[in-house]
Short mmCIF file of C-alpha atoms in Angstrom, two decimals:
data_model
loop_
_atom_site.label_atom_id
_atom_site.label_comp_id
_atom_site.label_asym_id
_atom_site.label_seq_id
_atom_site.Cartn_x
_atom_site.Cartn_y
_atom_site.Cartn_z
CA MET A 1 111.86 116.71 -36.42
CA LYS A 2 112.25 115.54 -32.11
CA GLN A 3 111.57 119.72 -31.16
CA VAL A 4 108.34 119.44 -33.23
CA ARG A 5 107.33 116.15 -31.60
CA SER A 6 108.19 117.99 -28.35
CA ARG A 7 106.26 120.87 -28.43
CA ILE A 8 103.16 118.89 -29.40
CA ARG A 9 103.60 116.97 -26.71
CA ILE A 10 103.32 120.27 -24.12
CA ALA A 11 100.80 121.51 -26.42
CA LEU A 12 98.23 118.63 -25.64
CA PHE A 13 99.55 118.59 -22.12
CA VAL A 14 98.54 121.82 -21.75
CA ALA A 15 95.08 121.51 -23.86
CA ALA A 16 94.31 118.20 -21.32
CA VAL A 17 95.36 120.70 -18.31
CA CYS A 18 93.17 123.70 -19.54
CA ALA A 19 90.17 120.87 -19.53
CA LEU A 20 90.30 119.80 -16.35
CA PRO A 21 87.00 121.20 -14.40
CA GLY A 22 88.82 122.57 -11.42
CA SER A 23 91.35 124.35 -13.40
CA ALA A 24 91.43 128.29 -14.30
CA SER A 25 90.47 128.09 -17.94
CA ALA A 26 87.77 125.78 -17.07
CA GLN A 27 86.37 127.97 -15.04
CA SER A 28 87.39 131.22 -16.97
CA GLN A 29 84.81 129.52 -19.27
CA SER A 30 81.05 131.41 -18.68
CA ILE A 31 78.80 129.40 -16.77
CA ALA A 32 75.46 130.84 -16.03
CA TYR A 33 72.82 129.46 -13.83
CA ALA A 34 69.46 130.63 -12.14
CA ILE A 35 67.98 129.39 -9.05
CA THR A 36 64.16 129.99 -9.28
CA HIS A 37 61.29 129.79 -7.21
CA ALA A 38 63.15 130.64 -4.16
CA LYS A 39 62.94 131.55 -0.73
CA ILE A 40 65.72 133.95 -0.47
CA PHE A 41 67.56 135.17 2.46
CA THR A 42 69.72 138.28 1.29
CA LEU A 43 71.08 139.28 4.98
CA ALA A 44 71.00 142.44 2.79
CA GLY A 45 67.44 143.76 2.97
CA SER A 46 64.02 141.82 3.41
CA THR A 47 63.33 138.09 2.82
CA ILE A 48 62.32 137.30 -0.84
CA GLU A 49 59.55 134.38 -1.47
CA ASP A 50 59.40 133.32 -4.84
CA GLY A 51 62.51 134.66 -5.33
CA THR A 52 64.99 133.75 -8.72
CA LEU A 53 68.74 134.88 -8.22
CA ILE A 54 70.97 134.99 -11.24
CA ILE A 55 74.73 133.90 -11.37
CA ARG A 56 77.39 134.34 -14.07
CA ASP A 57 80.96 134.79 -14.03
CA GLY A 58 80.95 133.65 -10.59
CA LYS A 59 79.38 136.25 -9.15
CA ILE A 60 75.51 137.50 -8.47
CA THR A 61 74.42 139.06 -11.27
CA ALA A 62 70.85 139.97 -10.26
CA VAL A 63 68.68 138.88 -7.32
CA GLY A 64 64.28 139.73 -7.41
CA VAL A 65 61.11 138.50 -8.11
CA GLY A 66 60.32 137.50 -11.83
CA LEU A 67 63.97 138.22 -13.29
CA ASP A 68 64.52 137.41 -16.88
CA ILE A 69 66.22 134.19 -17.50
CA PRO A 70 69.31 134.47 -19.43
CA ALA A 71 69.61 132.41 -22.98
CA GLY A 72 72.02 129.31 -22.31
CA ALA A 73 71.92 129.84 -17.90
CA GLN A 74 71.18 126.05 -16.51
CA VAL A 75 67.51 126.61 -13.89
CA ILE A 76 67.65 124.98 -10.71
CA ASP A 77 64.27 125.12 -9.71
CA ALA A 78 64.26 125.71 -6.07
CA LYS A 79 60.51 125.98 -4.97
CA GLY A 80 60.28 124.99 -1.22
CA LEU A 81 64.08 125.34 -0.99
CA GLN A 82 65.47 128.16 0.73
CA VAL A 83 68.90 129.84 -0.39
CA TYR A 84 71.29 131.80 2.00
CA PRO A 85 75.20 133.43 1.83
CA GLY A 86 77.89 130.41 2.54
CA MET A 87 78.66 130.11 5.74
CA PHE A 88 81.86 131.90 6.81
CA ASP A 89 84.19 130.15 9.43
CA SER A 90 86.73 133.03 10.41
CA ILE A 91 89.33 130.83 12.49
CA THR A 92 90.55 127.67 11.60
CA GLN A 93 93.54 125.11 10.74
CA MET A 94 91.99 124.33 7.13
CA GLY A 95 94.40 123.53 5.27
CA LEU A 96 97.24 123.10 7.80
CA ARG A 97 96.48 120.72 9.40
CA GLU A 98 94.99 117.00 8.89
CA ILE A 99 95.91 114.57 11.58
CA GLY A 100 96.98 115.74 14.65
CA ALA A 101 98.64 112.68 15.76
CA VAL A 102 100.98 112.65 12.73
CA SER A 103 103.51 115.16 12.41
CA ALA A 104 103.68 115.21 9.03
CA THR A 105 100.57 115.96 8.19
CA VAL A 106 100.78 119.37 10.60
CA ASP A 107 102.21 122.49 9.23
CA SER A 108 100.22 125.07 11.69
CA ALA A 109 103.00 126.57 13.26
CA GLU A 110 106.53 127.31 13.32
CA THR A 111 109.41 127.26 15.93
CA GLY A 112 109.81 129.85 17.34
CA GLY A 113 107.82 132.76 19.51
CA TYR A 114 108.29 135.57 16.63
CA ASN A 115 106.91 134.43 13.36
CA PRO A 116 105.09 137.23 11.48
CA ASP A 117 106.65 137.08 8.15
CA VAL A 118 104.83 133.12 8.19
CA VAL A 119 101.65 133.39 5.38
CA ALA A 120 98.97 130.44 6.29
CA ALA A 121 98.34 130.38 2.35
CA THR A 122 101.72 129.00 1.59
CA ALA A 123 100.95 125.69 3.78
CA VAL A 124 97.69 125.26 2.86
CA SER A 125 96.95 121.69 1.46
CA PRO A 126 93.92 122.26 -1.20
CA SER A 127 93.95 118.11 -1.31
CA SER A 128 92.75 118.39 2.71
CA GLU A 129 89.48 115.95 3.16
CA HIS A 130 88.56 118.50 5.81
CA ILE A 131 87.76 120.58 3.23
CA LEU A 132 85.48 118.42 1.60
CA VAL A 133 83.88 117.56 4.92
CA THR A 134 83.34 121.44 6.20
CA ARG A 135 82.07 122.75 2.77
CA ALA A 136 78.91 120.23 2.66
CA ALA A 137 77.70 121.39 5.83
CA GLY A 138 77.08 124.92 3.57
CA ILE A 139 80.39 126.58 5.16
CA THR A 140 81.61 128.43 1.43
CA GLU A 141 84.73 129.97 2.95
CA VAL A 142 87.18 129.91 6.55
CA LEU A 143 90.52 132.04 7.53
CA ALA A 144 93.54 130.11 8.02
CA VAL A 145 94.63 130.81 10.80
CA PRO A 146 98.35 129.77 11.97
CA ALA A 147 98.71 129.15 15.68
CA SER A 148 95.67 129.43 16.53
CA GLY A 149 95.17 126.11 18.81
CA GLY A 150 91.82 125.12 18.84
CA MET A 151 91.27 121.13 19.51
CA ASP A 152 92.92 119.89 16.79
CA SER A 153 96.15 121.78 17.77
CA PHE A 154 98.76 120.99 20.89
CA GLY A 155 102.44 121.99 21.54
CA SER A 156 103.61 125.44 22.03
CA GLN A 157 101.77 128.35 19.35
CA GLY A 158 104.67 131.25 20.25
CA VAL A 159 103.84 134.94 20.46
CA ILE A 160 103.67 136.22 16.60
CA GLY A 161 102.05 133.61 15.28
CA GLY A 162 102.08 134.53 11.38
CA GLN A 163 99.38 135.97 8.86
CA ALA A 164 96.32 134.27 8.65
CA SER A 165 95.01 133.95 4.88
CA ALA A 166 90.83 133.91 3.74
CA ILE A 167 90.09 131.36 1.51
CA HIS A 168 87.59 129.71 -0.45
CA LEU A 169 86.89 126.08 0.03
CA ALA A 170 86.99 124.67 -3.28
CA GLY A 171 90.17 125.00 -5.82
CA TRP A 172 92.38 122.51 -7.30
CA THR A 173 95.47 125.19 -6.08
CA ILE A 174 95.89 127.77 -3.55
CA ASP A 175 95.65 130.23 -5.89
CA GLU A 176 91.93 129.45 -6.95
CA MET A 177 91.02 129.48 -3.34
CA LEU A 178 92.75 132.76 -2.55
CA ILE A 179 90.04 135.26 -1.42
CA LYS A 180 92.95 137.36 0.80
CA ARG A 181 95.90 136.39 1.32
CA ASN A 182 97.21 139.04 3.69
CA ALA A 183 93.82 139.36 6.26
CA THR A 184 95.36 139.67 9.73
CA MET A 185 98.57 139.01 12.02
CA VAL A 186 98.21 136.30 14.59
CA LEU A 187 99.38 137.23 18.36
CA ASN A 188 98.81 134.94 21.46
CA TRP A 189 98.11 137.19 24.46
CA PRO A 190 101.31 136.14 27.18
CA GLU A 191 99.94 135.11 30.49
CA ILE A 192 100.14 135.58 34.01
CA GLU A 193 100.69 131.62 34.68
CA THR A 194 101.04 130.55 38.80
CA ARG A 195 99.72 127.12 38.07
CA THR A 196 102.07 124.78 35.16
CA PHE A 197 101.52 121.48 34.37
CA ASP A 198 104.86 119.22 34.67
CA PHE A 199 104.55 116.18 32.37
CA ALA A 200 107.53 114.54 34.32
CA THR A 201 106.03 114.10 37.22
CA PHE A 202 102.51 114.41 35.66
CA SER A 203 101.23 117.18 38.47
CA ARG A 204 100.61 120.51 38.61
CA LYS A 205 103.17 123.32 40.08
CA GLU A 206 103.01 126.38 41.68
CA LYS A 207 104.25 129.48 41.30
CA PRO A 208 104.75 132.84 42.56
CA TYR A 209 102.58 135.55 41.62
CA SER A 210 105.97 137.61 41.29
CA GLU A 211 107.66 135.48 39.29
CA ALA A 212 104.90 135.23 36.82
CA LYS A 213 104.46 138.64 36.75
CA GLN A 214 107.95 139.00 35.64
CA GLU A 215 107.53 136.76 33.11
CA TYR A 216 104.42 138.41 31.65
CA ASP A 217 106.21 141.75 32.05
CA LYS A 218 109.36 140.54 29.47
CA GLN A 219 107.33 139.08 26.66
CA VAL A 220 105.30 141.90 26.81
CA ASN A 221 108.55 144.50 26.37
CA GLU A 222 109.74 141.73 23.92
CA LEU A 223 106.50 142.44 21.66
CA THR A 224 107.04 146.04 22.65
CA ASP A 225 110.55 145.82 20.76
CA TRP A 226 109.48 143.92 18.40
CA LEU A 227 106.75 146.78 17.18
CA GLU A 228 109.05 149.65 17.77
CA ARG A 229 111.67 148.17 15.36
CA ALA A 230 108.63 147.24 12.83
CA ARG A 231 108.10 151.51 12.76
CA HIS A 232 112.21 152.77 12.52
CA TYR A 233 112.01 149.43 9.74
CA ASP A 234 109.26 151.59 8.27
CA GLN A 235 110.85 154.47 8.35
CA VAL A 236 113.73 153.27 6.59
CA LEU A 237 111.72 151.80 3.70
CA GLU A 238 110.26 155.40 2.93
CA LYS A 239 113.16 157.09 3.04
CA SER A 240 116.48 154.92 1.82
CA ALA A 241 117.03 153.18 -1.23
CA PRO A 242 116.74 149.42 -1.53
CA ALA A 243 120.42 148.98 -1.51
CA LYS A 244 120.94 150.99 1.20
CA TYR A 245 119.81 148.38 3.66
CA ASP A 246 119.22 144.84 4.80
CA ARG A 247 116.40 143.36 3.73
CA ASP A 248 114.31 141.95 7.17
CA LEU A 249 111.19 140.19 6.07
CA LYS A 250 110.04 139.65 9.93
CA LEU A 251 110.23 143.24 10.36
CA GLU A 252 108.77 143.85 6.52
CA ALA A 253 105.64 142.15 7.81
CA LEU A 254 104.87 143.68 10.94
CA VAL A 255 105.02 147.24 9.35
CA GLN A 256 101.62 146.21 7.51
CA VAL A 257 100.55 146.18 11.41
CA VAL A 258 102.21 149.07 12.63
CA ARG A 259 100.66 151.18 9.42
CA ARG A 260 97.09 149.90 10.77
CA GLU A 261 97.06 147.91 7.24
CA LEU A 262 96.75 144.71 8.91
CA PRO A 263 94.73 144.05 11.72
CA LEU A 264 95.83 142.26 14.58
CA LEU A 265 94.27 139.06 15.74
CA VAL A 266 94.66 138.62 19.48
CA PHE A 267 93.88 135.33 20.77
CA ALA A 268 92.70 135.99 24.56
CA ASP A 269 89.94 134.84 26.97
CA ARG A 270 89.72 136.01 30.83
CA ALA A 271 88.88 139.34 31.94
CA ARG A 272 92.50 140.66 32.61
CA GLU A 273 94.20 139.51 29.40
CA ILE A 274 91.12 141.08 27.37
CA ARG A 275 91.45 144.21 28.79
CA ASN A 276 95.50 144.49 29.03
CA ALA A 277 95.81 143.71 25.09
CA VAL A 278 93.06 146.10 24.51
CA GLU A 279 94.96 148.74 26.83
CA PHE A 280 98.46 147.91 24.76
CA CYS A 281 96.40 148.39 21.30
CA ASP A 282 94.99 151.13 21.88
CA LYS A 283 98.43 152.72 22.99
CA GLN A 284 100.31 151.23 20.47
CA ASN A 285 97.76 152.18 17.71
CA LEU A 286 96.60 149.18 16.37
CA ARG A 287 93.93 147.94 14.76
CA MET A 288 92.48 144.47 17.16
CA ILE A 289 90.01 142.00 16.80
CA LEU A 290 89.54 139.74 19.86
CA ALA A 291 90.00 135.99 19.28
CA GLY A 292 88.37 133.50 22.22
CA GLY A 293 87.28 135.81 24.83
CA SER A 294 85.75 133.70 26.87
CA GLU A 295 85.48 135.96 29.47
CA ALA A 296 84.99 139.10 26.88
CA TYR A 297 81.68 139.88 28.52
CA LYS A 298 82.69 141.09 31.81
CA VAL A 299 84.69 144.08 29.88
CA LYS A 300 82.25 144.45 27.20
CA ASP A 301 81.79 148.25 27.55
CA LEU A 302 85.50 148.57 27.04
CA LEU A 303 85.64 146.70 24.09
CA ARG A 304 82.49 148.28 22.63
CA SER A 305 84.31 151.99 23.28
CA LYS A 306 87.18 150.79 21.89
CA SER A 307 85.54 149.03 18.54
CA VAL A 308 87.51 145.91 18.93
CA PRO A 309 85.02 143.25 17.18
CA VAL A 310 85.06 139.22 18.60
CA ILE A 311 85.09 136.24 17.35
CA LEU A 312 84.00 133.35 19.67
CA ARG A 313 85.22 130.60 20.15
CA PRO A 314 82.41 127.36 20.49
CA MET A 315 80.33 127.50 23.13
CA LEU A 316 79.65 124.08 24.05
CA THR A 317 82.26 123.38 26.61
CA LEU A 318 82.93 124.03 30.35
CA PRO A 319 83.27 127.68 32.00
CA LEU A 320 86.46 128.65 33.03
CA GLU A 321 85.61 129.12 36.94
CA GLU A 322 83.77 126.35 38.51
CA ASP A 323 81.42 128.70 40.65
CA ASP A 324 80.40 130.15 36.60
CA PRO A 325 76.79 128.94 35.87
CA TYR A 326 76.86 125.87 33.31
CA ASP A 327 75.16 128.29 30.43
CA ARG A 328 78.00 131.14 30.80
CA LEU A 329 79.60 131.26 27.50
CA LEU A 330 76.15 130.16 25.91
CA SER A 331 74.21 133.01 27.07
CA GLN A 332 77.43 135.45 26.15
CA PRO A 333 76.61 136.29 22.59
CA ALA A 334 73.11 137.48 23.68
CA GLU A 335 74.58 139.79 26.85
CA LEU A 336 77.66 141.09 23.61
CA ALA A 337 74.61 141.65 21.58
CA ALA A 338 72.81 143.17 23.70
CA ALA A 339 76.04 145.55 24.69
CA GLY A 340 76.98 146.97 20.54
CA VAL A 341 79.85 144.61 20.45
CA LYS A 342 80.05 142.70 17.14
CA PHE A 343 80.57 139.66 17.15
CA ALA A 344 81.48 135.90 15.13
CA PHE A 345 81.13 132.97 15.94
CA ALA A 346 84.04 130.59 14.65
CA SER A 347 85.12 126.46 15.22
CA PHE A 348 88.69 127.22 16.25
CA ASP A 349 89.37 123.72 14.92
CA ASN A 350 88.36 121.27 11.80
CA SER A 351 87.01 118.48 13.19
CA PHE A 352 84.04 120.86 14.11
CA ALA A 353 83.98 123.18 11.64
CA ARG A 354 81.10 121.50 10.10
CA ARG A 355 79.19 122.01 12.89
CA LEU A 356 79.45 126.40 12.57
CA GLY A 357 75.52 126.99 11.94
CA GLN A 358 74.52 124.69 14.91
CA ASN A 359 77.41 127.01 17.41
CA ALA A 360 75.42 129.73 16.29
CA ALA A 361 72.19 127.86 17.01
CA ASN A 362 72.97 127.19 20.41
CA ALA A 363 73.31 131.05 21.11
CA VAL A 364 69.59 131.51 19.55
CA ALA A 365 68.51 128.85 21.97
CA TYR A 366 70.07 131.27 25.30
CA GLY A 367 68.62 134.78 23.74
CA LEU A 368 70.59 135.64 20.50
CA PRO A 369 67.87 137.02 17.74
CA TYR A 370 67.88 134.94 15.00
CA GLU A 371 69.13 136.72 12.59
CA GLU A 372 72.07 138.34 14.78
CA ALA A 373 73.07 134.58 14.84
CA LEU A 374 72.58 134.24 11.06
CA LYS A 375 74.64 137.10 10.12
CA ALA A 376 77.75 136.18 13.16
CA ILE A 377 78.22 133.35 10.50
CA THR A 378 78.04 135.45 7.25
CA ILE A 379 78.13 138.90 7.12
CA TYR A 380 79.78 139.93 10.43
CA PRO A 381 82.91 137.36 9.78
CA ALA A 382 83.15 139.52 6.65
CA ARG A 383 83.19 142.81 7.72
CA ILE A 384 85.10 141.87 10.78
CA PHE A 385 88.01 141.18 8.19
CA GLY A 386 87.35 143.88 5.21
CA LEU A 387 86.01 141.19 2.61
CA ASP A 388 81.84 142.78 3.20
CA GLY A 389 82.32 143.84 -0.10
CA GLN A 390 83.13 140.35 -1.76
CA LEU A 391 81.10 138.26 -0.03
CA GLY A 392 78.39 137.55 3.47
CA THR A 393 75.35 138.66 1.63
CA LEU A 394 73.71 138.06 -1.52
CA GLU A 395 74.16 140.89 -3.72
CA GLN A 396 74.43 141.76 -6.93
CA GLY A 397 77.92 142.07 -7.71
CA LYS A 398 79.23 140.00 -4.85
CA LEU A 399 80.87 136.68 -5.58
CA ALA A 400 78.31 133.56 -5.82
CA ASN A 401 78.93 131.76 -2.35
CA LEU A 402 75.74 130.84 -1.43
CA ILE A 403 73.65 127.59 -0.52
CA VAL A 404 70.44 126.22 -1.50
CA THR A 405 69.09 124.09 1.74
CA ASN A 406 65.90 122.70 2.87
CA GLY A 407 65.32 124.37 5.39
CA ASP A 408 66.98 126.53 7.93
CA PRO A 409 71.07 126.14 7.68
CA LEU A 410 70.90 126.53 12.01
CA GLU A 411 69.32 123.34 12.25
CA LEU A 412 70.92 120.00 12.45
CA THR A 413 68.31 118.13 10.55
CA THR A 414 68.89 120.89 6.94
CA ASP A 415 70.24 119.43 3.89
CA VAL A 416 72.33 121.63 1.62
CA LYS A 417 70.83 120.50 -1.70
CA TYR A 418 73.33 123.25 -3.66
CA LEU A 419 76.20 124.23 -3.20
CA PHE A 420 77.60 127.22 -5.16
CA ILE A 421 81.73 128.61 -4.56
CA ARG A 422 82.75 131.73 -6.81
CA GLY A 423 79.62 130.90 -8.72
CA GLN A 424 80.30 127.10 -9.64
CA LEU A 425 78.73 124.28 -8.83
CA THR A 426 80.70 122.26 -6.37
CA SER A 427 80.62 118.78 -5.45
CA MET A 428 79.72 117.72 -1.89
CA ASP A 429 81.01 114.74 -1.91
CA ASN A 430 83.28 113.83 0.93
CA ARG A 431 85.39 110.96 3.44
CA HIS A 432 81.64 111.01 6.08
CA LEU A 433 79.42 110.23 2.67
CA ARG A 434 80.99 107.65 1.14
CA LEU A 435 81.40 105.98 4.29
CA TYR A 436 77.95 106.13 5.58
CA GLU A 437 76.94 104.80 1.82
CA LYS A 438 79.39 102.04 2.38
CA TYR A 439 78.75 101.10 5.50
CA SER A 440 74.55 101.16 5.44
CA LYS A 441 74.73 98.77 2.78
CA ARG A 442 76.30 96.31 4.78
CA PRO A 443 74.88 92.88 4.48
CA LYS A 444 72.85 92.03 8.42
CA ALA A 445 74.33 89.76 10.47
CA GLN A 446 72.42 86.41 9.89
#
């Protein structure tokens, strides 16, 4: 009898879990949606006036004009509204870092200089408040990037930081959120630093160039050694049975890089660093993606010739050199586009990820064509990380990650009216909204 009661309790528990709106079983229930009378920006062809978009089983099943509405579909009359692909923020610490000043909420980097076996997905917290705030701004997917710096990050980042994971911004568990567990390997390119900051005396210290160059060469040689060891390990994997060698998880992870199965996301800003990194990756036959690229315009011909795409950091910051024009970073995207260099915009943090659209808009004000700016936060990042078969445009068969807005998503005043992630109508409730509603109802002082 006790066993029977125990089985009943287990069955009831499983049934309750399956009934949860965020559970895999609940999501597997087929819900069809039809968004009608909308202006649809597919980014795969011409804009559709007064169009219809059909969603079923998490994917876009049809998009066009005058489509038949499936029986039982939930209809959203979007007359006067616009439909766009969801935005893609391609460098964040989403789910890895909550409050930078509280170490217990930070899991964005491991100790040590070489951690290729670290995978961001294992540390992502689906309950992060940053996720809710970010998706309410129309961002449906991001890359969670370990050891990636940004405004939210401080301290040592190491050389090889680990593997970034592409995730949806909805889901109860990381398995539900996951798009691609291993999207890219993070490499913080070494710098030749002749000036350091001494926190003991709170002053700057100058270092001889020869000494700084020696330290730089040592780091590059260490990196080369890691890659050579990974190649030897790859040979062992191909020729030996598992029982005949000791497994090395770090080298096993790097094997994906030397096989060119996994691109290398290289963080570098200054022209000299970028040039050195490109030449290194070319020599080592590695697939490189440049991250940061504050002086990418200085080496744009090299980047184009080597087909190196760039993930640009936010532009509303000071140029690297005091003699640079104030708008040097703002005008760079237009210059890269004209040179044929593929790029995408990213927030490089969590706090301002919600302003991804406005970051792209700033580049439009300084010469970047509007459609290029829109693609740089949708299809281009998806293409750079090999996800354009699933995301980035509104086409039949692609994942239904999309937004319905009352205007241009690059404009600050635009509101997201409906948000779909994996074909599910997703809540836009978040901490910012709740605080706004709370304090907007505050009684006025008498």
